[in-house]
XYZ file of C-alpha atoms in Angstrom:
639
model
C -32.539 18.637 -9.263
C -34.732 16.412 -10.949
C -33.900 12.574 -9.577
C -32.050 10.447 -12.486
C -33.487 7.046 -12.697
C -32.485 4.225 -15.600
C -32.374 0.622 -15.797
C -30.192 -1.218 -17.191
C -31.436 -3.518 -19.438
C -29.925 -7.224 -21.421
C -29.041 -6.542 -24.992
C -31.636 -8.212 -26.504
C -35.326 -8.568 -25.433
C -35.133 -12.389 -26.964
C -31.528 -14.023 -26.425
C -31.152 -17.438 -26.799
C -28.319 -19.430 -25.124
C -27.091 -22.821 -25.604
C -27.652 -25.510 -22.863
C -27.634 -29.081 -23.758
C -30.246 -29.686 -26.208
C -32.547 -26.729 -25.122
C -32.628 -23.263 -25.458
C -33.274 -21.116 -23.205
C -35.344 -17.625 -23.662
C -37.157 -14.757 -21.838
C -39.783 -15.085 -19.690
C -42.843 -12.938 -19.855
C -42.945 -11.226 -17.044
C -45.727 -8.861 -16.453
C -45.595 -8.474 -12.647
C -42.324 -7.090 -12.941
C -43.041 -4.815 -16.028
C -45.955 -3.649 -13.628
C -43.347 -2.574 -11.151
C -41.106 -0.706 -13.208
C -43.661 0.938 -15.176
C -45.496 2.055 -11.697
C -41.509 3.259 -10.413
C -40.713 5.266 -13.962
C -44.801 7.099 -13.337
C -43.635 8.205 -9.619
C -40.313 9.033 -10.645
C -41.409 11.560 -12.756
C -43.164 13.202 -9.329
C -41.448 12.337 -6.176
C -42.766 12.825 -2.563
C -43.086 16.050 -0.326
C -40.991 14.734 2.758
C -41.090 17.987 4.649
C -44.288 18.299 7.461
C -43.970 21.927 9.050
C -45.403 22.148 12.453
C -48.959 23.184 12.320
C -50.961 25.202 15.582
C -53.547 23.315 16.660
C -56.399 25.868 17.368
C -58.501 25.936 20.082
C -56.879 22.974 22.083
C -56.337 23.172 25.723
C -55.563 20.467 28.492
C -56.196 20.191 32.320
C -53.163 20.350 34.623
C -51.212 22.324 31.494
C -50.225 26.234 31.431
C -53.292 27.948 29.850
C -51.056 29.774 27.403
C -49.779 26.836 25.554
C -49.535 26.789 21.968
C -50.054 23.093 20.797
C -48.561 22.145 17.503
C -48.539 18.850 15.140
C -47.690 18.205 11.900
C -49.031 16.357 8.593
C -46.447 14.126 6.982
C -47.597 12.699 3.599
C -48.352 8.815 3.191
C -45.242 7.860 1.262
C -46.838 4.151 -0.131
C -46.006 3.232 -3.827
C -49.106 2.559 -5.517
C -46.865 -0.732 -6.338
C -46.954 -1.839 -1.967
C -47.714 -4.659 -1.239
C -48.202 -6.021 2.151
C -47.503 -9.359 3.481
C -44.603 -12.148 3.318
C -41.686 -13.038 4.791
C -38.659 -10.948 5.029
C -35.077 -13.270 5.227
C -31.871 -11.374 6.266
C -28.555 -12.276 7.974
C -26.510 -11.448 11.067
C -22.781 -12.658 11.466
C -23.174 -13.778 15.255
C -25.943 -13.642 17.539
C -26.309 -10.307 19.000
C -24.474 -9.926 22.150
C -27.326 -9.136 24.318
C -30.942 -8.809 23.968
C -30.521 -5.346 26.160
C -30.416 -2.255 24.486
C -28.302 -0.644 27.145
C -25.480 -1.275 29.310
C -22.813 -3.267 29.322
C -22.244 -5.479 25.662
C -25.292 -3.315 23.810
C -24.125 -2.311 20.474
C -25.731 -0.864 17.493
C -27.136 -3.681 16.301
C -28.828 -4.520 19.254
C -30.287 -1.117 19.790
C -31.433 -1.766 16.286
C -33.170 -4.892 17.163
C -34.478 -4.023 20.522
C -34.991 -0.507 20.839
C -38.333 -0.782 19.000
C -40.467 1.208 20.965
C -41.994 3.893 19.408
C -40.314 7.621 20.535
C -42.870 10.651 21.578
C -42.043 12.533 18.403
C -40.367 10.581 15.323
C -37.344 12.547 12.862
C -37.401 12.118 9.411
C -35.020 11.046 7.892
C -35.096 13.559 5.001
C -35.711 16.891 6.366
C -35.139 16.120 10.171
C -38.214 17.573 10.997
C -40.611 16.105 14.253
C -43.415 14.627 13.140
C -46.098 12.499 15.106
C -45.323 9.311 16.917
C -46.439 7.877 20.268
C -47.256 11.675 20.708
C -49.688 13.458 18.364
C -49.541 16.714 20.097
C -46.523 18.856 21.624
C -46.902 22.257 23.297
C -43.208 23.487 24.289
C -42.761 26.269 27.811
C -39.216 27.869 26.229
C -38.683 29.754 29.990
C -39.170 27.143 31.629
C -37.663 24.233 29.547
C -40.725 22.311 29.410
C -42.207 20.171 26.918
C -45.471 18.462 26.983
C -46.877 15.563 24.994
C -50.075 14.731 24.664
C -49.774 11.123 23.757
C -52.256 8.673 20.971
C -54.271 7.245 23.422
C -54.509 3.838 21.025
C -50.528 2.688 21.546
C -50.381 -0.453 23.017
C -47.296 -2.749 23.749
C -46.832 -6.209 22.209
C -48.101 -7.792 24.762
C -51.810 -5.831 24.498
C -51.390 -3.834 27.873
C -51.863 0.029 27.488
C -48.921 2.616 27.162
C -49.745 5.292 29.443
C -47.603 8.237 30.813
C -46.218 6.237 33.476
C -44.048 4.344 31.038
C -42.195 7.629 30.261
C -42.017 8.152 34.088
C -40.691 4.750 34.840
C -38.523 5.186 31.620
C -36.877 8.120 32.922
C -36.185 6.409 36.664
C -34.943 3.176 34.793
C -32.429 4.598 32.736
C -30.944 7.245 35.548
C -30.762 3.669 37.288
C -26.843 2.977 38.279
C -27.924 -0.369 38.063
C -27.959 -0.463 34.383
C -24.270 0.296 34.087
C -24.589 2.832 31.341
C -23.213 6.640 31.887
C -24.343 8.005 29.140
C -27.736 7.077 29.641
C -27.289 8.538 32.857
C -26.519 11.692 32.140
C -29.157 12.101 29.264
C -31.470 11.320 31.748
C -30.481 12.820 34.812
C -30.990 16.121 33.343
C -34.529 15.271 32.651
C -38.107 15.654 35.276
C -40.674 13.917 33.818
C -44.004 14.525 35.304
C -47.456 12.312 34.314
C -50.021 14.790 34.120
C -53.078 12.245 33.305
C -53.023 8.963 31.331
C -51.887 10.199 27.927
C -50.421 13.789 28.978
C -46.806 14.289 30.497
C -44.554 16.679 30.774
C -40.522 16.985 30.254
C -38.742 19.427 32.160
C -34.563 20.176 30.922
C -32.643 20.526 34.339
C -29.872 23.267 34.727
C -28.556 26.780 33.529
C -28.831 26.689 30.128
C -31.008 27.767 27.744
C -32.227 26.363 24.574
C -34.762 26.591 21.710
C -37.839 25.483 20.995
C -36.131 22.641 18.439
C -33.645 21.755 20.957
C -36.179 20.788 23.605
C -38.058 18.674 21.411
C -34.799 17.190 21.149
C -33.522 16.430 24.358
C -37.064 15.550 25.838
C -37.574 12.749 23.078
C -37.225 9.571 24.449
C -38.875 5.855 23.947
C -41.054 4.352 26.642
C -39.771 1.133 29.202
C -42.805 -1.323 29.881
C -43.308 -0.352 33.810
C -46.045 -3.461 33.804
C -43.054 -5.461 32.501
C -40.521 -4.692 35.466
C -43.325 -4.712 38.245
C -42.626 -0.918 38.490
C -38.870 -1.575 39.495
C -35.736 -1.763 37.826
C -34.189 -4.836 38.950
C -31.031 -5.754 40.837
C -30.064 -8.155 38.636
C -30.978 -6.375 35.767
C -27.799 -6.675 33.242
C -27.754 -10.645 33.484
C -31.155 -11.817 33.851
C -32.454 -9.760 31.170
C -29.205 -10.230 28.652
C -31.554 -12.992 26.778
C -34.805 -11.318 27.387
C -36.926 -9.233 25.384
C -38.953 -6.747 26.647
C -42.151 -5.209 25.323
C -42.368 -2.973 22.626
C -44.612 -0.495 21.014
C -42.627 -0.802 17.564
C -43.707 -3.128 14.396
C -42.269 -6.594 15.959
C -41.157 -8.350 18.565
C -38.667 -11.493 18.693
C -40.503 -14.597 18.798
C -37.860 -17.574 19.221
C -33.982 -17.727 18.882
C -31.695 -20.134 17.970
C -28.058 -19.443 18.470
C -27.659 -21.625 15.133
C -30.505 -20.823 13.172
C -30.647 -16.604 14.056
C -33.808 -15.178 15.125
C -37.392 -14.801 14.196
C -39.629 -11.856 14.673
C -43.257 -11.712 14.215
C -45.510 -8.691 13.269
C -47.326 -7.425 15.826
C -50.923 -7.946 15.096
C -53.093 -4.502 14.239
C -50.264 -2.501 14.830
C -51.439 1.046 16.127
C -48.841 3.302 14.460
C -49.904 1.952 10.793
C -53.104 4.491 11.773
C -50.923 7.302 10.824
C -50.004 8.457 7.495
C -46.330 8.447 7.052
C -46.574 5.041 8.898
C -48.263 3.434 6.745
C -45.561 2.582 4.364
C -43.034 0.775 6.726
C -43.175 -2.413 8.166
C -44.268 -4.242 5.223
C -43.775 -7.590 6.244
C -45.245 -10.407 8.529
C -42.626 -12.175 9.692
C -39.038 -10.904 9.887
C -36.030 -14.431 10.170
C -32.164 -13.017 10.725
C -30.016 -16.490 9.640
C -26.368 -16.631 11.241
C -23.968 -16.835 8.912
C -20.227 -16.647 10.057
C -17.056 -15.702 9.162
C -16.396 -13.256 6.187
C -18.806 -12.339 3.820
C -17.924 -14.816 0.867
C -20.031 -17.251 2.570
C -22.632 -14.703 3.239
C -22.609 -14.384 -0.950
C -23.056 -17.854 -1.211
C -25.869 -18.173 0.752
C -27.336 -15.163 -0.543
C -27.022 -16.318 -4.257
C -28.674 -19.827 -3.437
C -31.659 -17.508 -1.880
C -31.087 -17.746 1.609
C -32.037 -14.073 2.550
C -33.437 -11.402 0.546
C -30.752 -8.266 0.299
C -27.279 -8.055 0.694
C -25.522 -4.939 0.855
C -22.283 -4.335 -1.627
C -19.542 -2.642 0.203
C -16.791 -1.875 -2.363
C -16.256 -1.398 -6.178
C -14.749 -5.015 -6.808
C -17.797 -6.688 -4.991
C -20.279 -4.533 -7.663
C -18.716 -5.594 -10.522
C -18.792 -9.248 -9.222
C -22.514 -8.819 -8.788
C -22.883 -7.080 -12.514
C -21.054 -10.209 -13.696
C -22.758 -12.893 -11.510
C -25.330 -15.418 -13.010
C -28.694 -14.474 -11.509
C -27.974 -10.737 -11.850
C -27.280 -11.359 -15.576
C -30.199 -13.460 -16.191
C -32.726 -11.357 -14.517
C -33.058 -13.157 -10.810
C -31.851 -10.799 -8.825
C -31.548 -6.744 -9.183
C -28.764 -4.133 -8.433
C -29.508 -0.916 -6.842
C -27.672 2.215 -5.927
C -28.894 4.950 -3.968
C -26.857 8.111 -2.360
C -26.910 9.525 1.340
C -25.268 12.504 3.414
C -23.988 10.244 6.137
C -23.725 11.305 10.197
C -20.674 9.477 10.917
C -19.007 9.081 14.751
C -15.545 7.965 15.525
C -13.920 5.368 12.809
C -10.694 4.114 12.024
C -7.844 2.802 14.513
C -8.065 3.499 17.732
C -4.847 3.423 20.500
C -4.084 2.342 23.734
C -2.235 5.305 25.063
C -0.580 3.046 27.594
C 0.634 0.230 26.154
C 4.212 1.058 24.474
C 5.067 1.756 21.447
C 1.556 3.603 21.368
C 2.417 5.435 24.861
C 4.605 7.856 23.345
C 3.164 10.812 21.605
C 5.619 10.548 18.735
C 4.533 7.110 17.585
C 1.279 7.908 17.626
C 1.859 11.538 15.324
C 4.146 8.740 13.331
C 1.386 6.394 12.108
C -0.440 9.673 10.734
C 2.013 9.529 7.760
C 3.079 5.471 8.081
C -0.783 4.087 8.220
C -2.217 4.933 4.558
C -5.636 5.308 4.564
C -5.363 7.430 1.155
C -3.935 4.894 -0.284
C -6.081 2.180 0.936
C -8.808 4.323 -0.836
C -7.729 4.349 -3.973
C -6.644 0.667 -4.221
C -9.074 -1.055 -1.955
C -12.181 0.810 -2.152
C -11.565 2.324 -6.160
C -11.987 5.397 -4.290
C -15.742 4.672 -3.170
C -14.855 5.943 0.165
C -14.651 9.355 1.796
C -11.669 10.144 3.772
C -12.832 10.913 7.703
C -10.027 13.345 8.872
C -11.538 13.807 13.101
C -14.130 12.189 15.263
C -16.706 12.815 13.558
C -18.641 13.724 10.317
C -22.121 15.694 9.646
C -22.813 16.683 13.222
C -24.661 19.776 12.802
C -27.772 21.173 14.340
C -29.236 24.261 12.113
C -26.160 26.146 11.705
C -24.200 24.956 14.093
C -21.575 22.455 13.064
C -19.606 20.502 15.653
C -17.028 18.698 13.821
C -13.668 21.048 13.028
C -13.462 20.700 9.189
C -10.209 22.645 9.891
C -8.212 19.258 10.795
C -6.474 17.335 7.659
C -4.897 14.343 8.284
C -1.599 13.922 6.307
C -1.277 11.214 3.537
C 1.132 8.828 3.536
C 4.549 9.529 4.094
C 6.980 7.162 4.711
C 9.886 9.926 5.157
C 8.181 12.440 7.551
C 6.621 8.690 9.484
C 10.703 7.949 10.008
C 11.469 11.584 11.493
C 9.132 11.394 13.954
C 9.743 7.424 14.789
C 13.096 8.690 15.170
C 12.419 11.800 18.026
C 10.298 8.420 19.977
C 14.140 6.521 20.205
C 13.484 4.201 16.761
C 16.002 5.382 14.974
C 17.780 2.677 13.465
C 16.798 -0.338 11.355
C 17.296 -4.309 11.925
C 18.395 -7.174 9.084
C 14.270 -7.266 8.574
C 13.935 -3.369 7.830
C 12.102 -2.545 10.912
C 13.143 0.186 12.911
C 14.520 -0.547 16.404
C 15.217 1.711 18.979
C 18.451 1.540 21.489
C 17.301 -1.802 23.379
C 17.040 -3.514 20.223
C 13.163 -3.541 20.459
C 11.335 -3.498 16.785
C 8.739 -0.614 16.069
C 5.233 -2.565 15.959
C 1.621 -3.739 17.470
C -0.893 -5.886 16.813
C -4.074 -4.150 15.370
C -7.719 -6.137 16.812
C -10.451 -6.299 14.580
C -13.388 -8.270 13.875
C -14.548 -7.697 10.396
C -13.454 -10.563 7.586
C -13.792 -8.613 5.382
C -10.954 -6.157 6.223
C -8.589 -8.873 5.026
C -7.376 -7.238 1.839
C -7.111 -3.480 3.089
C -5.171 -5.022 6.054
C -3.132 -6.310 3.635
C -1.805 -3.455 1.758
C -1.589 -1.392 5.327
C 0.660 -3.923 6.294
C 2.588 -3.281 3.278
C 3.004 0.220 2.947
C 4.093 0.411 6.934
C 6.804 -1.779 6.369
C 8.291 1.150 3.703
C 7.886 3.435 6.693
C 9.736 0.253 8.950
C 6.982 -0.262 10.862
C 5.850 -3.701 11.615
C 1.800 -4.249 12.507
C -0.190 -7.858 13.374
C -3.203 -7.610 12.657
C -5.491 -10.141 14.732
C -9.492 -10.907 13.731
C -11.064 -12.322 17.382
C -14.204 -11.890 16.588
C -16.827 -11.673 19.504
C -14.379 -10.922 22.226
C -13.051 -7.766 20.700
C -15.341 -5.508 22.859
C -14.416 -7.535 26.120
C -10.289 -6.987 24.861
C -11.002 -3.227 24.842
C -13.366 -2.789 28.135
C -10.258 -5.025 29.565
C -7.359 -2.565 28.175
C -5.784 -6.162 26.543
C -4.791 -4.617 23.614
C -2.492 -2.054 21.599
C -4.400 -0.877 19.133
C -7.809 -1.869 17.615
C -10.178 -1.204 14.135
C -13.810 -0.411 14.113
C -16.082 2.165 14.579
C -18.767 3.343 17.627
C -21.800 4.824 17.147
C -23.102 7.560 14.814
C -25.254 9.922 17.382
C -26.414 13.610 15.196
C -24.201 15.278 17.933
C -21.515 14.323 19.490
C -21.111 12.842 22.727
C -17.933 12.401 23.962
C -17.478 12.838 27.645
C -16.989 9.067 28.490
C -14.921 8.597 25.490
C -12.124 10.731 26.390
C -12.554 12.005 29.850
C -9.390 11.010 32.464
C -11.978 9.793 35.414
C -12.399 6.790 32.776
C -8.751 6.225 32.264
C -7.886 3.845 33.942
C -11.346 2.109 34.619
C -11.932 -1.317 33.107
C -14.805 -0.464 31.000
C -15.437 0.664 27.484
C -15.219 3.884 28.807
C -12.308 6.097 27.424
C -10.503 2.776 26.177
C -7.592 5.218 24.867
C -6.424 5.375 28.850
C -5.639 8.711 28.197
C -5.430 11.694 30.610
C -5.081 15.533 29.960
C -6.282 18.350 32.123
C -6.806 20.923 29.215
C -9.123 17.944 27.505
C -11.244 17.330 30.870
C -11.861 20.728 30.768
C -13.517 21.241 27.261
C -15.119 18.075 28.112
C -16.836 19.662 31.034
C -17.612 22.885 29.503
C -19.537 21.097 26.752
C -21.617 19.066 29.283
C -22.265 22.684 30.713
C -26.108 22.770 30.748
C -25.596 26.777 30.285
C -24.143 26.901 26.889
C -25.841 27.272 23.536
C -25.764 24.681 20.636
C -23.792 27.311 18.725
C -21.477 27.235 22.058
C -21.479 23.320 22.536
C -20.442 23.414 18.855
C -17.478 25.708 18.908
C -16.217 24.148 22.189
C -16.505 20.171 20.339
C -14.164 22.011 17.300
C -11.505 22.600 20.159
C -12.258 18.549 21.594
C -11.817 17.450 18.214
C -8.358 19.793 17.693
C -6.983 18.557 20.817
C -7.668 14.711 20.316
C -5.864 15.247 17.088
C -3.021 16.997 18.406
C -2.457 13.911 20.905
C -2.877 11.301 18.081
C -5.594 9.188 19.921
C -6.980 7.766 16.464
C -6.510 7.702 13.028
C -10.200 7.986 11.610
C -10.602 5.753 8.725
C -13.657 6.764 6.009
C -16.873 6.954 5.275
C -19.367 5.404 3.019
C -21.802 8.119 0.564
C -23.660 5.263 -1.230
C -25.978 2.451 -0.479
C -25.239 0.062 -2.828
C -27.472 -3.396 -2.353
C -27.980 -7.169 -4.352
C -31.743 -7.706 -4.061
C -33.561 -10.780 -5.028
C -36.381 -9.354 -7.386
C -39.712 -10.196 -5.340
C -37.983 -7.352 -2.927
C -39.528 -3.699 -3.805
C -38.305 0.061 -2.821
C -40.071 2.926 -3.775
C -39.565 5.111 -6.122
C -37.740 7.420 -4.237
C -35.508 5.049 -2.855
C -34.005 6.229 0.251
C -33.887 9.638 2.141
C -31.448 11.845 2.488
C -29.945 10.580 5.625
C -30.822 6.688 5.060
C -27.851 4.974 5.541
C -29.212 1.097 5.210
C -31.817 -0.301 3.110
C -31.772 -3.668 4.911
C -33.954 -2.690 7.905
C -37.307 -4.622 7.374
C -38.792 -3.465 10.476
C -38.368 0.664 10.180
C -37.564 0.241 6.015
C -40.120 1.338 3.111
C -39.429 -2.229 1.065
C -41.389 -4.923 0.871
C -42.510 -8.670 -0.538
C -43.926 -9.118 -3.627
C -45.368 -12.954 -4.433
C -46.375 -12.358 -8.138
C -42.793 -11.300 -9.046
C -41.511 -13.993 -6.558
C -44.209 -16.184 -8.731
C -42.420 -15.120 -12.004
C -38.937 -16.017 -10.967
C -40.156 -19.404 -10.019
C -41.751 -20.321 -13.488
C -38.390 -19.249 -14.754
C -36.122 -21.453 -12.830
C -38.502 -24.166 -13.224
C -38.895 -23.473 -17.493
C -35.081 -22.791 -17.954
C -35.856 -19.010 -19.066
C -34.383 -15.809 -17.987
C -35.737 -12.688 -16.794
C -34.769 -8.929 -18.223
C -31.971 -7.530 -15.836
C -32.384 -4.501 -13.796
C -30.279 -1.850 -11.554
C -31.837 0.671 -10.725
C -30.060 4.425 -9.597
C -32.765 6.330 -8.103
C -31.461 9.075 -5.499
C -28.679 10.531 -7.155
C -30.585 14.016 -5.755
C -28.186 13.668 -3.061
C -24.965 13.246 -4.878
């Protein structure tokens, strides 16, 4: 399908507006026509992503099985002939990040995002989800024995100029089967992994256990990022989880944090001559030379604010109402700033509300099956999100491997029913209804909970949840605390909370659900819930003897069962990337790929700084003109 691409342009090429006793008009602006005339040329041809494996012939290595085949691959060099490198990339966090450790106890997506730079054996794209060459530029892979080996690029260096070697996958592997690091599912990853140095820039990765898996497969589960051994002496330390929770380790990826402020945010610099931009398909990314994160607090009005007086660079737009405030707002009109839109085929993990199986009213299985039909996420679809949103109905979305899907697309959640909500309230003992309308049960005690969240901008779909439940007579709180959400959960201080975890490709859910968790005071299966018939699927899937096809159908019966006991009630997903962009900031042509689900990620991200457009909007401020308007649409391939 041939990609649609269109701006959207003022009226007029000349308008002229009344301000005081001048008049205002547009500004040449021939950087900018550069830009778009260079994106409507590539347009018209857009990028090979796919890079097959290709044998390499002929090549053999010491200490390796003679009858290796050794493959790599030949991704394309995706640069716009618009790319520009250099400059300064501004963006915005809400807090700082809760650790600088990307594991363990606290580490959250955004600060593996942050921290987990190093630079993986084999890298995925993002497109096709084929390996291509990363820290590793060869792989040969034993199937019968569940071996992979890697020969590595012997020009990676760390941050800090020392030499990645082999040993840093060793001492990767030991540190993260380390207790020590408080992190089970790190654990387990790893504990079912020998890794063996075989010289300097050769290893080896050997799958533990039963079962047996393709050639794909062990790619996938031997892929891991390196840990600095020169960093840690060669040790993982004792004190591990608080001496390093403001420290920053090495990295082989594009940057590394400089300074922090907890005020002012933090500041990353470009690592100087950085080895990966040797390869092809790297040398696109990490566009920029310095990389500042501003905190900006509370919701994101604020965040718009600062954003519109050019405080950061990109912002993304999360819902209808907030991209037709941007159509309408003054520097999108005149030119300053640009609107894109860009689509995606998300991989979503669990979202929505989550429960505290042991604190009452969510303790009994009827309330729980209840809120399917009192909490309306339909509804909040329609009116919140001008139905922008695609309803999650289990755990997870998009989890497939080949043909192999994982998530049960056999579970519907109901919509909202106020009726069938009461008939079930009623079988938990609420079946009668106080001077406020809320259902009581026999001890006069109302039917509600208070609902934790953390993101501001929730405030209006909270609203009209809060709303709707009362037609059903149920009564919910809901209670923003910010930071301290995560510590709340870990703690088992709460009834019910919003938000989402992680999006992995498969799923992952031992520690989630498993009953050894239940009652532990840890983020681990924060649902306190226990069921023999659930512990075992949850074992059988960590069975290192099954197949992906096998893993697969036994995560369809996880899913079923979680539904059945009401655990959750998933919440939606998101299809498009929708972003404000001051106009010095470039994309390609081609926008995003297929499974891109930000366009704000300067480090990893294909955008980049331009100064003469920058240059362009100046001499308009300063000259009282206007520049032509733009939003651009430019992946609507994956609609």
């Amino acid at each position: 399908m041939k990609t649609k691409f269109f701006f959207l342009f003022a009226l007029c090429t000349l308008f002229f507006v009344s301000c005081g006793s001048k008049t205002v008009s547009y500004l040449d602006q021939p950087a900018s026509d550069a830009y778009d005339k260079i994106l409507k040329e590539e347009i018209e041809n857009p990028p090979d992503f796919s890079a097959s494996p290709v044998l390499v012939d002929g090549f053999r290595l010491d200490g390796t099985p003679a009858g290796l085949k050794w493959y790599t691959s030949y991704p394309k060099d995706l640069s716009s002939k618009a790319l520009k490198k250099g400059g300064i990339f501004y963006g915005f966090l809400g807090d700082i990040p809760n650790t600088f450790r990307y594991m363990g106890p606290g580490a959250d997506e955004l600060c593996v995002k942050l921290f987990n730079t190093q630079m993986p054996l084999l890298w995925t794209s993002l497109e096709t989800f084929e390996f291509l060459p990363c820290s590793a530029v060869y792989w040969a892979v034993d199937a019968d024995s569940k071996t992979v080996y890697y020969k590595l690029n012997e020009t990676i260096l760390w941050s800090d100029g020392q030499p990645c070697t082999a040993e840093d996958w060793v001492f990767a592997n030991e540190f993260c089967k380390s207790k020590k690091i408080v992190d089970p599912i790190k654990n387990r990853e790893h504990n079912n992994l020998e890794v063996k140095k075989i010289n300097d820039f050769c290893l080896s990765v050997h799958v533990l256990g039963s079962q047996k898996y393709t050639e794909q497969e062990l790619l996938d589960i031997t892929n891991f990022k390196p840990i600095a051994k020169h960093f840690y002496d060669g040790a993982v330390p004792d004190d591990w989880i608080a001496k390093y929770n403001r420290t920053v380790e090495p990295t082989t990826g594009p940057y590394i944090l400089k300074k922090y402020d907890y005020n002012n945010g933090l500041h990353f610099n470009k690592v100087e001559n950085w080895w990966a931009h040797n390869y092809p398909h790297f040398k696109a990314i990490a566009n920029f030379d310095e990389i500042f994160y501003r905190i900006i607090t509370g919701d994101k009005r604020p965040a718009f604010t600062k954003f519109a007086r050019g405080l950061f660079d990109v912002i993304h737009i999360d819902d209808q109402g907030e991209w037709v405030r941007a159509e309408a707002s003054a520097d999108v009109q005149n030119g300053f700033i640009n609107l894109w839109r860009g689509r995606h085929v998300p991989v979503q993990g669990p979202a929505g509300l989550f429960f505290n199986s042991q604190a009452a009213p969510l303790d009994h299985l009827f309330v729980r099956k209840g809120l399917y039909y009192a909490v309306d996420i339909d509804g909040m679809i329609n009116r919140i999100y001008s139905d922008k949103r695609v309803r999650l109905h289990t755990i997870g979305s998009g989890q497939t491997w080949g043909s192999a899907e994982f998530n049960n697309s056999g579970i519907k959640k109901p919509s909202f029913d106020p009726k069938k909500a009461r008939e079930l309230f009623a079988k938990a003992g609420y079946d009668r209804v106080n001077s406020s309308g809320i259902l009581i049960n026999s001890e006069g005690r109302e039917l509600s909970f208070v609902i934790l969240y953390n993101d501001p901008l929730l405030y209006e779909a909270f609203g009209f949840l809060y709303a709707q439940a009362l037609i059903a007579g149920l009564k919910i709180e809901f209670r923003q605390i910010g930071g301290k959400l995560f510590d709340k959960v870990s703690n088992r201080d709460y009834q019910a909370w919003w938000g989402s975890l992680n999006s992995y490709r498969l799923p992952d859910n031992y520690s989630l659900f498993h009953s050894s968790f239940a009652e532990s005071k840890s983020f681990n299966n924060f649902f306190g819930y226990s069921d023999p018939e659930l512990d075992r699927l949850l074992e059988k899937y960590e069975n290192t003897s099954l197949t992906y096809l096998e893993k697969a159908a036994v995560n369809r019966e996880i899913e079923k069962l979680v539904d059945e006991a009401a655990l959750m009630i998933p919440s939606f997903y998101k299809d498009t990337i929708d972003v404000m962009a001051w106009k010095w900031i470039c994309f390609p042509s081609w926008f995003n790929m297929k499974h891109q689900k930000y366009l704000d990620d300067p480090m990893f991200g294909y955008m980049w700084f331009d100064g003469d457009i920058e240059a362009e909007c100046i001499k308009a401020k300063d000259e009282n003109k206007l520049l032509q308007m733009r939003a651009y649409f430019l992946s609507e391939r994956y609609k």
